[in-house]
Short mmCIF file of C-alpha atoms and ligand atoms in Angstrom, two decimals:
data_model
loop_
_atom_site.label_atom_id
_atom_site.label_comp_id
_atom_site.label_asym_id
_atom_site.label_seq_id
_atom_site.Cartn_x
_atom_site.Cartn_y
_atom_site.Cartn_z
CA UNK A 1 11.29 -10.91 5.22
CA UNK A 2 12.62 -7.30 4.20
CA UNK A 3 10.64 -4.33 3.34
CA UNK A 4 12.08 -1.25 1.77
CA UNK A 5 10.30 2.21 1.91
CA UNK A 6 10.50 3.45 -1.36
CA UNK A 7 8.49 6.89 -1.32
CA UNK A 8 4.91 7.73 0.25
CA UNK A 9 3.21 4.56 -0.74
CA UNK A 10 5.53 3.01 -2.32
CA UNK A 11 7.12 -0.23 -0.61
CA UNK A 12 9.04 -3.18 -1.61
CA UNK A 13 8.28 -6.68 0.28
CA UNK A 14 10.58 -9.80 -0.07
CA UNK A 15 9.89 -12.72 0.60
CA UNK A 16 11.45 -16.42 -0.08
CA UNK A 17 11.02 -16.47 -3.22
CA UNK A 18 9.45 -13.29 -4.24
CA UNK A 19 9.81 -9.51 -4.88
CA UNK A 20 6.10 -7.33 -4.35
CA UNK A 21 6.66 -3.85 -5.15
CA UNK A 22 3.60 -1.71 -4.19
CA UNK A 23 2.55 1.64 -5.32
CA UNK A 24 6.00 2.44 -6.91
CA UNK A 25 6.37 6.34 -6.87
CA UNK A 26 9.82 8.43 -7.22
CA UNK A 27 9.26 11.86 -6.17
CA UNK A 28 10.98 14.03 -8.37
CA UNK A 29 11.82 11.97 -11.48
CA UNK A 30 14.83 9.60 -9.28
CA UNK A 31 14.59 6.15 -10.75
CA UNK A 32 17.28 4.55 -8.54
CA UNK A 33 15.39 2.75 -6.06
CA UNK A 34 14.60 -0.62 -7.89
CA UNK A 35 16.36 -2.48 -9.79
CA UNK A 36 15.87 -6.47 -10.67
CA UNK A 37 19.00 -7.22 -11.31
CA UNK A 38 19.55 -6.76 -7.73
CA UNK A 39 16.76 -9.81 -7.12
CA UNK A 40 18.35 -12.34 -9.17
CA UNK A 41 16.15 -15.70 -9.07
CA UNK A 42 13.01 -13.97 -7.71
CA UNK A 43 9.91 -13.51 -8.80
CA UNK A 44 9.01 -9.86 -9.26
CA UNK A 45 5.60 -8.54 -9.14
CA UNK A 46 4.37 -5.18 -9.37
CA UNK A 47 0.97 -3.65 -7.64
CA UNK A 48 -0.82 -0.59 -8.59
CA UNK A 49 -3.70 0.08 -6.44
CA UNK A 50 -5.30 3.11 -8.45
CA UNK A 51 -4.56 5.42 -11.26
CA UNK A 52 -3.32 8.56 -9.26
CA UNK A 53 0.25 9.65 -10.21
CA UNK A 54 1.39 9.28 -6.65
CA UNK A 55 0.22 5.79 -7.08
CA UNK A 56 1.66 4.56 -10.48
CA UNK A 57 4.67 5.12 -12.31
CA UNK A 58 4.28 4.16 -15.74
CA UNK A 59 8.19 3.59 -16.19
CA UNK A 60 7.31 0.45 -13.90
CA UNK A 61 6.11 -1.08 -17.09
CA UNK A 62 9.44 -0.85 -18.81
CA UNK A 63 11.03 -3.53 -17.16
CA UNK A 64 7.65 -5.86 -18.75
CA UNK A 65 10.53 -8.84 -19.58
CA UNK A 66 11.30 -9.48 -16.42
CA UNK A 67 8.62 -8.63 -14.02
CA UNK A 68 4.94 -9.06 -14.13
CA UNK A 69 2.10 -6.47 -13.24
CA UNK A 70 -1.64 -6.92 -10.62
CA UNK A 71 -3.31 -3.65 -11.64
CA UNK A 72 -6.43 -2.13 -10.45
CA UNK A 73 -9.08 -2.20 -13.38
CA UNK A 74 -9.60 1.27 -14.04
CA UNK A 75 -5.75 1.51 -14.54
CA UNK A 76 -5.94 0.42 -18.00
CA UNK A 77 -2.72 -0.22 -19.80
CA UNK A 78 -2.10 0.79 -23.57
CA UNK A 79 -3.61 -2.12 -25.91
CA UNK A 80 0.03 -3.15 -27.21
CA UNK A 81 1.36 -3.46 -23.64
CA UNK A 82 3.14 -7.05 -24.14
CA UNK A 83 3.74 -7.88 -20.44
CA UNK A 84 1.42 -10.39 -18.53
CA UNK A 85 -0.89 -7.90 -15.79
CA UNK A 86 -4.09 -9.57 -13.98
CA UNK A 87 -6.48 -6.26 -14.03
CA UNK A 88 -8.00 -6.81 -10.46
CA UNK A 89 -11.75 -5.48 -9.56
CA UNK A 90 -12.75 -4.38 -5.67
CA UNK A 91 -13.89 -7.44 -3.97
CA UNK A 92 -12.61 -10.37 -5.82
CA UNK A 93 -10.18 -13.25 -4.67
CA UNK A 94 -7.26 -13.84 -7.47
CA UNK A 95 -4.84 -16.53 -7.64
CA UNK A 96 -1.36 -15.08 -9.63
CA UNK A 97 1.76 -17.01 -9.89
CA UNK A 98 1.22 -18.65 -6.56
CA UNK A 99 -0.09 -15.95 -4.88
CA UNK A 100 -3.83 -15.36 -3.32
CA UNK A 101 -4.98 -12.01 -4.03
CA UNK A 102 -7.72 -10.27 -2.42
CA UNK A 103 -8.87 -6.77 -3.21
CA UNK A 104 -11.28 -4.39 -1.09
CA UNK A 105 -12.71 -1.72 -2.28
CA UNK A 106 -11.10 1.94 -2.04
CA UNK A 107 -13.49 4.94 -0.78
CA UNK A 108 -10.74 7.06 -2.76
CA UNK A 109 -10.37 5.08 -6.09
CA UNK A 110 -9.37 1.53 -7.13
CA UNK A 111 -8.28 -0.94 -4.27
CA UNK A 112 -6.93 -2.36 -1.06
CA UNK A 113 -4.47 -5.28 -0.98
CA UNK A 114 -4.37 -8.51 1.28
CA UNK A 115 -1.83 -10.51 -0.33
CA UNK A 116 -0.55 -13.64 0.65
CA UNK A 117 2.70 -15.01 -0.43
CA UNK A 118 4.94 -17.72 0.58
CA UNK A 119 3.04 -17.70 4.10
CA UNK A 120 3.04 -14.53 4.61
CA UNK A 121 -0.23 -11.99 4.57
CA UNK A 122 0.32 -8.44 3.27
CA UNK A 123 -1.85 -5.79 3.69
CA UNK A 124 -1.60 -2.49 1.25
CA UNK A 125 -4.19 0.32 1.64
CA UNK A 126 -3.66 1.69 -1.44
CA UNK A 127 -5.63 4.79 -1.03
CA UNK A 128 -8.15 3.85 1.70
CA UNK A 129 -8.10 5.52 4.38
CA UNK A 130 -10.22 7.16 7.22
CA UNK A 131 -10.33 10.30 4.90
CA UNK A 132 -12.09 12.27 7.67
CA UNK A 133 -11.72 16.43 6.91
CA UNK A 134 -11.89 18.51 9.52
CA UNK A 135 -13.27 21.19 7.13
CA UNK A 136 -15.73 18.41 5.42
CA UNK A 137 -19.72 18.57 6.08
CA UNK A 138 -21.14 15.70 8.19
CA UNK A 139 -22.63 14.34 5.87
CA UNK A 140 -18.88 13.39 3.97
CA UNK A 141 -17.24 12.46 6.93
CA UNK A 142 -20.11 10.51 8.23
CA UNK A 143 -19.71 8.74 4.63
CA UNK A 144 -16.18 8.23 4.34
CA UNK A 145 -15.49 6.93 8.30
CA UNK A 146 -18.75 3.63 7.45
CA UNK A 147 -17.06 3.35 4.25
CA UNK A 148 -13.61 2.85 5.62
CA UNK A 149 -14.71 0.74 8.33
CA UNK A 150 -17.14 -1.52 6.11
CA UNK A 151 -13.73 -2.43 4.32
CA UNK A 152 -11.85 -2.83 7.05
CA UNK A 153 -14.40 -5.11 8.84
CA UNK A 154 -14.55 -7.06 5.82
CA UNK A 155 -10.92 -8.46 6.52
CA UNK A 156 -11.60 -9.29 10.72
CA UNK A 157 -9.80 -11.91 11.70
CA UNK A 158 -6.61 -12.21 9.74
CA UNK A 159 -3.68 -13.00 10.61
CA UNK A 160 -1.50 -9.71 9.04
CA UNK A 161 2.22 -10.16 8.93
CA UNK A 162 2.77 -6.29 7.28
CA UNK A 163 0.58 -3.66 7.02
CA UNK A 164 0.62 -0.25 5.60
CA UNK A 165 -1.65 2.37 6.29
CA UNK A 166 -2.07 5.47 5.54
CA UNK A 167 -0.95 8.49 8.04
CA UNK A 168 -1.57 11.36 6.32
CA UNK A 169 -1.28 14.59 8.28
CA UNK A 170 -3.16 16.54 5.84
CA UNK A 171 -5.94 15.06 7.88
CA UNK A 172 -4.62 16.94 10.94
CA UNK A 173 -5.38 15.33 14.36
CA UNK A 174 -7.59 12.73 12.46
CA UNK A 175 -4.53 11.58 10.26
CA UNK A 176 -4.54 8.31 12.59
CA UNK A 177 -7.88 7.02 12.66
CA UNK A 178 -6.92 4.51 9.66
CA UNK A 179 -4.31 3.43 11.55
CA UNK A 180 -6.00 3.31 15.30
CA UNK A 181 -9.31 1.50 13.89
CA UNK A 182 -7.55 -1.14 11.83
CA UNK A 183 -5.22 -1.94 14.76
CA UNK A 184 -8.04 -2.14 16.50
CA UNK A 185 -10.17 -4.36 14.48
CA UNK A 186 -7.58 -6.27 12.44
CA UNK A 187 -3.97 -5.92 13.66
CA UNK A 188 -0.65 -6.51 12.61
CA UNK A 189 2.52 -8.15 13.46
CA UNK A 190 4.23 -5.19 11.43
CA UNK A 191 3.04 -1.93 10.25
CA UNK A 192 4.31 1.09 7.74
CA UNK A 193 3.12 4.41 7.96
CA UNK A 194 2.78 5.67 4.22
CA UNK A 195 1.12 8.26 2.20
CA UNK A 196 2.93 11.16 4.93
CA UNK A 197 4.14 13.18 2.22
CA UNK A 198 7.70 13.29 3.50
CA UNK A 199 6.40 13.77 7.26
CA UNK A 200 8.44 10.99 8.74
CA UNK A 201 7.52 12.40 12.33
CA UNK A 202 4.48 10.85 11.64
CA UNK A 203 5.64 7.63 12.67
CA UNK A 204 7.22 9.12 15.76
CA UNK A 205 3.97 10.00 16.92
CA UNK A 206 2.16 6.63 15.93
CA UNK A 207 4.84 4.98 18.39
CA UNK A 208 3.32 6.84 21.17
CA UNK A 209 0.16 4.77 20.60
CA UNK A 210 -0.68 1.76 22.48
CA UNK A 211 0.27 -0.48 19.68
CA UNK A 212 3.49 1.73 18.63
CA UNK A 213 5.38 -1.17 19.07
CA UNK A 214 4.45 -2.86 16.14
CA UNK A 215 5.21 0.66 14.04
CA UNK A 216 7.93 1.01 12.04
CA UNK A 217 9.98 4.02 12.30
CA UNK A 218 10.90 5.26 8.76
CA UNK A 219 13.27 7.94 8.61
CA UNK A 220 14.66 8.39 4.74
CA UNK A 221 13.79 6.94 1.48
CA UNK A 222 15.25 3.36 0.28
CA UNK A 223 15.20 2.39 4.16
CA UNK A 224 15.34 -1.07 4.99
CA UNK A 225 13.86 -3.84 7.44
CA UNK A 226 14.59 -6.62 8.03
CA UNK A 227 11.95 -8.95 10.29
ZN1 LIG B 1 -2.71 8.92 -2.94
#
């Protein structure tokens, strides 16, 4: 499969015989890092976790002829929107055009992705994360670390080809406890930092962990891997 960093949460997965595009986001108005004429014979699907304008594009939906849309429900589209979108709720199992989608709930807003597609199982954070503050109260870190971890328990046990997960170093020397606890309680053959902000040391200093080996170094927009 290939995977192509797009920009902070924003990845492209390909399989056999299909195109997910996650979290689309072009810093600073470039447009240049999709295009579907350059997946010719694939089936294109677009995922937008939440709402948040580092999260959703709405130029995504002008390419509504050729590519469909799995949206989070509180994303609504405009009413005369002609393309085909499954609106997806927090903690439901979907099947879409041969995929099995399953959503967990965000402790940010809208939802997690565990995707599985032509054998493989994809996991996209969206925005949940191990949002622990080192300026917060107690009482909202205490919150947000059973919150993440509820979610994250909720998905023990499977078999993850890709994962991203946030790294965000806003969060200062917590910015890896998403990744550490879902690592340790889930796993993956393959994992993306994302949601850095345009630190790509981050995933320098993930590699250093004990299961760096399975991070993926990105180093520039439009990247690719191929696995
Ligand atoms: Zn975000």
């Amino acid at each position: 499969m290939n995977v192509i960093y797009l920009n902070h949460s924003g990845f492209l997965v390909e399989t056999e015989n299909k195109v997910l595009v996650f979290d689309y986001y072009s810093q600073g108005g470039r447009f240049d890092f999709f295009n579907p004429q350059h997946f010719i014979g694939k089936d294109i699907v677009f995922f937008v976790s939440h709402n948040h304008n580092d999260h959703f594009d709405a130029r995504i939906l002008d390419w509504a002829e050729r590519v469909s849309y799995v949206v989070s429900d509180e994303t609504r589209l405009s009413s005369d929107f002609q393309g085909e979108v499954l609106y997806v709720k927090p903690h439901e199992v979907y099947q879409f055009r041969g995929m099995e989608i399953e959503t967990l709930l965000s402790n940010d807003e809208g939802v997690a992705f565990v995707v599985e597609a032509d054998d493989k199982m994809i996991y996209h954070a969206g925005d949940l994360n191990w949002w622990h503050w080192n300026g917060e109260s107690k009482e909202f870190n205490d919150e947000i670390a059973k919150s993440y971890q509820e979610e994250i328990q909720q998905i023990k046990g499977r078999q993850i080809d890709v994962a991203f997960v946030p790294a965000d170093l806003r969060l200062e020397d917590k910015y890896c406890w998403a990744t550490d606890y879902f690592m340790q309680e889930v796993g993956a053959a393959a994992v993306f930092p994302m949601h850095f902000w345009g630190r790509f040391d981050v995933c320098e200093m993930l590699k250093e962990k004990p299961y760096g080996d399975k991070i993926h170094n990105i180093t520039k927009e439009n990247q690719k891997f191929t696995f």
